[in-house]
CSV table of C-alpha atoms in Angstrom, one decimal:
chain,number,residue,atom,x,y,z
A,1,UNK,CA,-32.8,-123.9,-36.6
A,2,UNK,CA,-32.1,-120.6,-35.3
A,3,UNK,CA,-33.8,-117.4,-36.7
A,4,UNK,CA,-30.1,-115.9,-36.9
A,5,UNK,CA,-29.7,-118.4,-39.8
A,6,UNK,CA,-32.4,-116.7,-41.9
A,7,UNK,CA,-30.0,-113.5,-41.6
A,8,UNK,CA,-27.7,-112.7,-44.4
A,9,UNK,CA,-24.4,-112.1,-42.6
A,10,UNK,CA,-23.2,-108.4,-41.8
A,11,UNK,CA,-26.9,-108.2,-41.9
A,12,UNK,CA,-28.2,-108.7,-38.5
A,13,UNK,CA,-28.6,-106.0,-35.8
A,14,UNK,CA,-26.9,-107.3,-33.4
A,15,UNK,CA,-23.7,-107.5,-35.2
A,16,UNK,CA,-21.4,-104.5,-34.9
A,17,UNK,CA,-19.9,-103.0,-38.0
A,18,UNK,CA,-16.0,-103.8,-38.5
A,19,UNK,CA,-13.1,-102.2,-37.0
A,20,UNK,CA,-12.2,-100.3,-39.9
A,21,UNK,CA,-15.7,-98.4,-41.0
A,22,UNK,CA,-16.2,-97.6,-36.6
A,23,UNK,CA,-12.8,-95.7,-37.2
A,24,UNK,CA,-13.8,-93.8,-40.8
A,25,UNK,CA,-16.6,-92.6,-38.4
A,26,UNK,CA,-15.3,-91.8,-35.4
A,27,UNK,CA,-14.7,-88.5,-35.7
A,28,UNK,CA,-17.4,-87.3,-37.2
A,29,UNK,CA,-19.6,-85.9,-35.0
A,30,UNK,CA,-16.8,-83.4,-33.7
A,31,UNK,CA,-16.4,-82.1,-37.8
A,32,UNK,CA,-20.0,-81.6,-37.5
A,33,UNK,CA,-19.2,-79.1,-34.2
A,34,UNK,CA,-16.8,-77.6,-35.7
A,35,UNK,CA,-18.5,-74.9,-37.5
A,36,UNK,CA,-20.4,-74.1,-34.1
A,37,UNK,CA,-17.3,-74.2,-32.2
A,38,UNK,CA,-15.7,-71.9,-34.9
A,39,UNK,CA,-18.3,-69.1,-34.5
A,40,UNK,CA,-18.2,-69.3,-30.9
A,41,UNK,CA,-14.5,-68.8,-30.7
A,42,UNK,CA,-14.3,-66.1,-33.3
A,43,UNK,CA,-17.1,-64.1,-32.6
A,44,UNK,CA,-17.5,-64.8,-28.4
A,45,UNK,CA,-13.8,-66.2,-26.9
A,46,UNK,CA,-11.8,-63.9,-28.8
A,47,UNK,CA,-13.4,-60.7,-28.0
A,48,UNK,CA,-13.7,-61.8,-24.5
A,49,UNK,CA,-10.0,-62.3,-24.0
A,50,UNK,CA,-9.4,-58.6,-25.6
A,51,UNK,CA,-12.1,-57.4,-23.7
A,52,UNK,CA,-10.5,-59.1,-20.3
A,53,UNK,CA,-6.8,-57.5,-21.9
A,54,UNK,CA,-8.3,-54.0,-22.3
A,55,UNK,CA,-9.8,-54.1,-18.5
A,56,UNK,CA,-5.9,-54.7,-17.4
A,57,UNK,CA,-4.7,-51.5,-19.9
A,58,UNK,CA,-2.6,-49.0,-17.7
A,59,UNK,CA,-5.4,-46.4,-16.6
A,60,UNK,CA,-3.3,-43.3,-17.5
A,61,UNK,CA,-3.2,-43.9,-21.6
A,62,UNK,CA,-5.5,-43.4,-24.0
A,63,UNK,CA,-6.7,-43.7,-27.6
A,64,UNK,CA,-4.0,-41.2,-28.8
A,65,UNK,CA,-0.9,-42.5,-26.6
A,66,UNK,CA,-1.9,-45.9,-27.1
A,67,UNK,CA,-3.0,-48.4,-23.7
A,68,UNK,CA,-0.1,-50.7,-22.4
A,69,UNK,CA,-0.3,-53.8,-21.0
A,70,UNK,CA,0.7,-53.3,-17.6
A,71,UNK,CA,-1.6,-55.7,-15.8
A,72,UNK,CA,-3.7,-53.0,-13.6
A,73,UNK,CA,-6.2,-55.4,-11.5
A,74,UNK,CA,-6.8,-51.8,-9.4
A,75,UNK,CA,-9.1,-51.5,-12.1
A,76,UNK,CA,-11.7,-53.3,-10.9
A,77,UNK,CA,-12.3,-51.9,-7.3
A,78,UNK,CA,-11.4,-48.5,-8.6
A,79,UNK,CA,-14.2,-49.1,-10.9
A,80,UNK,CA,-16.5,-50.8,-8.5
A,81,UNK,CA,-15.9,-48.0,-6.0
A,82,UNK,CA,-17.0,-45.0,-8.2
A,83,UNK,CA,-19.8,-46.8,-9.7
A,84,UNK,CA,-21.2,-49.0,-7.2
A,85,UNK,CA,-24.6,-47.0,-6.9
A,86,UNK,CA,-25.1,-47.7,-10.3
A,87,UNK,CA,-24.3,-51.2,-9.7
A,88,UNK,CA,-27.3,-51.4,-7.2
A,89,UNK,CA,-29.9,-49.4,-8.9
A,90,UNK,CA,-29.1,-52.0,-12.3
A,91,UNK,CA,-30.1,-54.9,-10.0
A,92,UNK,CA,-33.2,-53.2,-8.0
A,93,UNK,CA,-34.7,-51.9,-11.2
A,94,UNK,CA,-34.6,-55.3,-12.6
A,95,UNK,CA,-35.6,-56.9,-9.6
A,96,UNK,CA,-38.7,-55.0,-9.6
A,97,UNK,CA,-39.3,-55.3,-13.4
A,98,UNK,CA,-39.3,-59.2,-12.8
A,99,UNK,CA,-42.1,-59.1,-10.0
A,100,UNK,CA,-44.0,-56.7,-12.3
A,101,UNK,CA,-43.5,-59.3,-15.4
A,102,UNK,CA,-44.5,-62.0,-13.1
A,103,UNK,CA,-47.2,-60.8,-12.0
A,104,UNK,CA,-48.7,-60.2,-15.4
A,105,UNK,CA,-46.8,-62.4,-17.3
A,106,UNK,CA,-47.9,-66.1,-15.0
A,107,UNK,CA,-51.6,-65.6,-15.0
A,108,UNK,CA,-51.3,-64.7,-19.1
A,109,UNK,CA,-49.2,-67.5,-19.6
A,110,UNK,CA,-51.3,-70.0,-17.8
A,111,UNK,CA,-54.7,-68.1,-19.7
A,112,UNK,CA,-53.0,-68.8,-23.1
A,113,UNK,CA,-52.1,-71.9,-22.2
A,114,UNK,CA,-55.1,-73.6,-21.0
A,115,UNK,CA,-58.3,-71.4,-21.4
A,116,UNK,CA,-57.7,-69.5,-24.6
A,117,UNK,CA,-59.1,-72.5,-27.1
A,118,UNK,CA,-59.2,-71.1,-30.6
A,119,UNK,CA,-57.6,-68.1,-29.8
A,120,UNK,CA,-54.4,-69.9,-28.3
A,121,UNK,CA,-52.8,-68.8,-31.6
A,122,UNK,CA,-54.0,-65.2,-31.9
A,123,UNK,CA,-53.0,-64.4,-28.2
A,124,UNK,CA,-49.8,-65.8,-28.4
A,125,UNK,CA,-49.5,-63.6,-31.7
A,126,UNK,CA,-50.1,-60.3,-29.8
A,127,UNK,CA,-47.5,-61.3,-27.2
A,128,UNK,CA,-44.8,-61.4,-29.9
A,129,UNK,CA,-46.0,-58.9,-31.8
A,130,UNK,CA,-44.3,-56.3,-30.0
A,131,UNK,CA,-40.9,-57.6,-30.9
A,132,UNK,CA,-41.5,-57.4,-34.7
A,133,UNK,CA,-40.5,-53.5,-34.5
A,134,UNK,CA,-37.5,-52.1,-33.0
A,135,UNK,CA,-36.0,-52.4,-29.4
A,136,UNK,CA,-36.0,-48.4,-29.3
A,137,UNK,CA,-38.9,-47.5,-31.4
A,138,UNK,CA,-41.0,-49.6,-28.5
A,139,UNK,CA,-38.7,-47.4,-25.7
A,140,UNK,CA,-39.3,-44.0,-27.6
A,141,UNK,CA,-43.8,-44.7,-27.8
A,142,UNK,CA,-43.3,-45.1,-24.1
A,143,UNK,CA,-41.6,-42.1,-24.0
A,144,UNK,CA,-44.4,-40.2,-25.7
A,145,UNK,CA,-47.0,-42.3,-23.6
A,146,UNK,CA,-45.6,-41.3,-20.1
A,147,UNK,CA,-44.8,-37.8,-21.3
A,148,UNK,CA,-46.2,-35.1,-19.3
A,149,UNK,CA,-48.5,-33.5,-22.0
A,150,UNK,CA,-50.0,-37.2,-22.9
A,151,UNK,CA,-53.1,-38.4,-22.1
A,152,UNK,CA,-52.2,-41.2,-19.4
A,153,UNK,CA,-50.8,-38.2,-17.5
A,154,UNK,CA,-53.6,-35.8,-17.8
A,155,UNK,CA,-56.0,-38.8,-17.0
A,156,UNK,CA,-54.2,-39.6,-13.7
A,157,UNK,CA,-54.0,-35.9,-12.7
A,158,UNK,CA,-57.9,-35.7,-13.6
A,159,UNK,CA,-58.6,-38.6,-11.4
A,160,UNK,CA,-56.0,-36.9,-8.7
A,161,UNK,CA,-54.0,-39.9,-8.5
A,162,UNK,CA,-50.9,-37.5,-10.1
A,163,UNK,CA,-50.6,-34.0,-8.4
A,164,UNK,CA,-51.3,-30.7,-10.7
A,165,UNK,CA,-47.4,-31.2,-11.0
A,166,UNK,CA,-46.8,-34.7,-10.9
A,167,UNK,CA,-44.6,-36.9,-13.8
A,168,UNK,CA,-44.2,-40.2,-14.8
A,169,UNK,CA,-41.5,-39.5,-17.0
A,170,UNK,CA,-38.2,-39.4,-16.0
A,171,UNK,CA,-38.7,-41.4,-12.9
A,172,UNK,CA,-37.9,-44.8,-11.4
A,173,UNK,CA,-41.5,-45.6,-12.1
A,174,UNK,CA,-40.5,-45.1,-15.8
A,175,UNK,CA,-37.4,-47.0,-16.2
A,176,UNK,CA,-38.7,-50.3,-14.8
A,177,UNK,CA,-42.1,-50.0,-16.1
A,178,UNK,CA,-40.2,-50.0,-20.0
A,179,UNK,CA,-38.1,-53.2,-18.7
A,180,UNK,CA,-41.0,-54.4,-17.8
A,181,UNK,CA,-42.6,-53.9,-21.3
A,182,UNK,CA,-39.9,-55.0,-23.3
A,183,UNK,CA,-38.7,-57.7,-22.1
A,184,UNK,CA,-42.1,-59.5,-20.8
A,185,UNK,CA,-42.1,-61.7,-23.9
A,186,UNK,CA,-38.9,-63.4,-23.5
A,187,UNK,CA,-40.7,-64.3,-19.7
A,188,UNK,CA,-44.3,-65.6,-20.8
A,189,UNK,CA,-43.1,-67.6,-24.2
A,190,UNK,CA,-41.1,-70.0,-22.0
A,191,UNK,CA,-44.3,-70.3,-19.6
A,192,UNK,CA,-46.5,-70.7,-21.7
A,193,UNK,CA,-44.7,-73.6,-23.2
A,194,UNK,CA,-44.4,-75.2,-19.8
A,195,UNK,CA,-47.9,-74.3,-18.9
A,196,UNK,CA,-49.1,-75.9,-22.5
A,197,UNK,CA,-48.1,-79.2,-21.6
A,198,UNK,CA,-49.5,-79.6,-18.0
A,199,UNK,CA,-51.6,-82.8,-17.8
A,200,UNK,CA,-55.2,-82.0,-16.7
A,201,UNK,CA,-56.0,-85.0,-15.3
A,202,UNK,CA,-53.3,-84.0,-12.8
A,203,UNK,CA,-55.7,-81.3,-11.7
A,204,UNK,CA,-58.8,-83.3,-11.5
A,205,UNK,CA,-56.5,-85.8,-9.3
A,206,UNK,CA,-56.0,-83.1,-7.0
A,207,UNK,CA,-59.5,-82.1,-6.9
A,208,UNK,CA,-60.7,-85.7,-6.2
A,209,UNK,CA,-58.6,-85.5,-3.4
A,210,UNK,CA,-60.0,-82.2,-1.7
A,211,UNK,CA,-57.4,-80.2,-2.6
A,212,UNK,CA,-58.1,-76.2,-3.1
A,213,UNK,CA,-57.5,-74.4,-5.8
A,214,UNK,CA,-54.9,-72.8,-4.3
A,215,UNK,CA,-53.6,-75.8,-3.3
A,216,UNK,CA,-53.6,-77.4,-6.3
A,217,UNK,CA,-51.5,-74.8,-7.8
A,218,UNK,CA,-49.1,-74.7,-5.0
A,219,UNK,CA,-48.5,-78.3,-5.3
A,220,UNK,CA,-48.8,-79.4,-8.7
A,221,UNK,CA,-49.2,-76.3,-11.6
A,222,UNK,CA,-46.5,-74.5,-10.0
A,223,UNK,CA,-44.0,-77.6,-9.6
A,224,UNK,CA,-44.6,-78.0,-12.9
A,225,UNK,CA,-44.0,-75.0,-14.5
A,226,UNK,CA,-40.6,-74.3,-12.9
A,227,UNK,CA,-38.6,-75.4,-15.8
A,228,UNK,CA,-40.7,-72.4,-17.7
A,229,UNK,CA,-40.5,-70.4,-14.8
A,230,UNK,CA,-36.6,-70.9,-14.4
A,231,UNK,CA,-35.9,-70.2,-17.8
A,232,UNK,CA,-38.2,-67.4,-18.1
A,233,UNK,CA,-36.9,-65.3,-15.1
A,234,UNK,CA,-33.5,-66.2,-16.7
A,235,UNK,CA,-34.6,-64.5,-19.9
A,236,UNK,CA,-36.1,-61.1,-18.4
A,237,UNK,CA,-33.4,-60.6,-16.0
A,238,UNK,CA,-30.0,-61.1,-17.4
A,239,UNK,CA,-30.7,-58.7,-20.1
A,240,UNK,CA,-32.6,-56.7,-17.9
A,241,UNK,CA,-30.1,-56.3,-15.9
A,242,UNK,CA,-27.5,-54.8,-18.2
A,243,UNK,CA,-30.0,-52.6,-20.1
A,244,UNK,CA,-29.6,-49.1,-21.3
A,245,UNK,CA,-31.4,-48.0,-23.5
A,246,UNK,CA,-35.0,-47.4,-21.2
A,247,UNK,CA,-32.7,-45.6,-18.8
A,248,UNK,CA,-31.3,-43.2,-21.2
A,249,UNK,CA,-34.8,-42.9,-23.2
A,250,UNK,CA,-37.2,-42.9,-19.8
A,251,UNK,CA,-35.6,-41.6,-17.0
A,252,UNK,CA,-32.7,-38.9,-15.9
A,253,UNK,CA,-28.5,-38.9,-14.9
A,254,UNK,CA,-30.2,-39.9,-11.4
A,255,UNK,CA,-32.1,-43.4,-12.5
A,256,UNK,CA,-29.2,-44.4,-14.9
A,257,UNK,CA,-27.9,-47.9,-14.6
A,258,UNK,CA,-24.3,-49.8,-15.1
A,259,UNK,CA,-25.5,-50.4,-18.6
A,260,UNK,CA,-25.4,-46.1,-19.2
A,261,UNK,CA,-22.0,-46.0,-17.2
A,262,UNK,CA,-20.4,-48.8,-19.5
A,263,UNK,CA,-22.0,-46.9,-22.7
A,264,UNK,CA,-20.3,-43.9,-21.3
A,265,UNK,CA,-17.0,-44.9,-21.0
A,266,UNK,CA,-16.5,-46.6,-24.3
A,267,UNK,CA,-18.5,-43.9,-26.5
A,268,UNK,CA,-18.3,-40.5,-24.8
A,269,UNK,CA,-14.8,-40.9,-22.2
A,270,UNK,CA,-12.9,-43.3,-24.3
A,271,UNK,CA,-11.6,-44.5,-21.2
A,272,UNK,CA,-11.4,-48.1,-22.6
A,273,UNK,CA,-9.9,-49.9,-19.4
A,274,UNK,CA,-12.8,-48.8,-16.9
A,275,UNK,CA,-15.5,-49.7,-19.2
A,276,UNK,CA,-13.4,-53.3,-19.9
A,277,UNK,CA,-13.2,-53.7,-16.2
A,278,UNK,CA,-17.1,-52.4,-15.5
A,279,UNK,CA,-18.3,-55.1,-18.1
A,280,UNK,CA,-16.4,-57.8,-16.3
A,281,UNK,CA,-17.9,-57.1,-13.1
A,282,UNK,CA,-21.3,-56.9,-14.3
A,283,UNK,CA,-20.7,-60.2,-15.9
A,284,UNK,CA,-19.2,-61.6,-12.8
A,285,UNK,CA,-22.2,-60.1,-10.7
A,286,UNK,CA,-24.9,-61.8,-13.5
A,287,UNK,CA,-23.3,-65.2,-13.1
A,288,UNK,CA,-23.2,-65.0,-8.9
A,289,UNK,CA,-26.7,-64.1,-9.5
A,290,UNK,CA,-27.8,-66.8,-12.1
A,291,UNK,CA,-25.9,-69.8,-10.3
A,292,UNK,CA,-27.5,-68.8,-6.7
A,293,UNK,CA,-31.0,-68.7,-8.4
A,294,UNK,CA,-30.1,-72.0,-10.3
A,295,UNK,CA,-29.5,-73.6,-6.9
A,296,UNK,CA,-32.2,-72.7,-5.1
A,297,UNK,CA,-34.4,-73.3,-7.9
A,298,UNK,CA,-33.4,-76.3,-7.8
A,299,UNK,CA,-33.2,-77.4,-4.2
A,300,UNK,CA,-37.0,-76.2,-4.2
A,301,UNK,CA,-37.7,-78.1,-7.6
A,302,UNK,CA,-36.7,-81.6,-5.4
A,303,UNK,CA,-38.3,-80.7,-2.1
């Protein structure tokens, strides 16, 4: 006799539930979306699309006349041809920020990850830490670090790497050494996390097979922290990117980025349309960036 007899009927695996209950259950994992999908559209697509309206507001009103409608797409180059410079200097200081971050942030990653034993927890502690206080109360103690009557100041004039008159405030130096600061943990948590997970045996497989050190890492850590690495540059340079608040706080007019320009026209000019229009573009600009970097991260991920 079959072991199907054994089974009560509607009881077995293998047979589906009836029309009628599949249909009572269709559509139930979309209601469980919709809440999601409801904060998303509220508080993301709608402001969008007035943001996208106020970047085609006639450039000659104001918060007094009112803006019109009028479908001005010259606000874009107009916008992109005052403030180009600014445009540039957001994506070099970032640039350099992530080379800084990766620099530090890779080899403490990988030292968390596989040589810190019992302190694994502790360390990864400290790297948060940080972010348990406020965005500009971190920006304002770098402020009082790198100012010119502090002591890492008088300690590089006393060694004569600064001149008697030399500053690290209010330079370029400045500005990317706070993106640097701030935004390092959002690079070495996703790392870490790929790091954490590497298989040692992989290693000693590499090593049986005469491979270097540096080999080794070229060939097998490395390939297999790219999904940490990916998302970790992702991280650091998107918000990076369209930061402020280190070149308001740590350098001068000359090192301020699109971020300042965008804070400018919506808070101090009120000139509503540019700032709409300078918000698109530095979106647009983030995504060229992020999709290019997605590609050839990947095409590298397969070869």
């Amino acid at each position: 006799m079959s072991a199907l007899a054994h089974v009560p009927t509607g009881q077995s695996a293998a047979n589906p539930p009836p029309p009628a209950r599949r249909g009572r259950y269709r559509f139930l994992p979309y209601l469980l979306l919709l809440p999601g999908a409801a904060w998303l559209f509220v508080f993301f697509a709608l402001p969008l699309l007035q943001l996208a309206a106020a970047s085609l507001y006639d450039p000659s009103g104001s918060l007094s006349t009112g803006y019109a409608l009028t479908w001005a797409f010259g606000n874009y180059p107009d916008a992109l041809s005052a403030y180009w410079p600014q445009f540039t200097r957001s994506f070099l200081y970032a640039g350099l920020a992530l080379v800084l971050a990766l620099l530090m942030g890779y080899p403490l990653a990988y030292a968390i990850a596989q040589k810190a034993g019992r302190w694994k927890n502790l360390l990864l502690v400290c790297v948060v830490a940080p972010m348990f206080t406020s965005f500009l109360v971190r920006t304002l103690a770098w402020k009082t670090i790198l100012s010119d009557n502090g002591w890492l100041v008088g300690l590089l004039r006393d060694v004569h790497l600064l001149g008697p008159d030399g500053r690290l405030l209010a330079t370029p130096f400045a500005v990317v050494l706070g993106l640097t600061y701030n935004f390092l943990p959002f690079l070495v948590l996703p790392l870490y996390a790929s790091l954490e997970r590497l298989d040692h045996r992989l290693l000693e497989a590499a090593s049986d097979l005469y491979a270097s050190p540096v080999h080794a890492f070229r060939r097998v850590t490395l390939p297999l922290s790219m999904p940490g690495l990916v998302a970790g540059t992702l991280l650091f340079f998107i918000p990076a990117s369209g930061d402020y608040i280190n070149a308001e706080l740590l350098g001068t007019p000359n090192e301020y980025m699109i971020g300042n320009v965008i804070d400018s026209a919506f808070l101090v000019r009120l000139d509503y349309p540019q700032g709409a229009a300078l918000s698109f573009l530095l979106m647009a600009a983030i995504l060229a960036v992020v999709f290019g970097y997605l590609r050839r991260a990947g095409t590298e991920e397969v070869l």
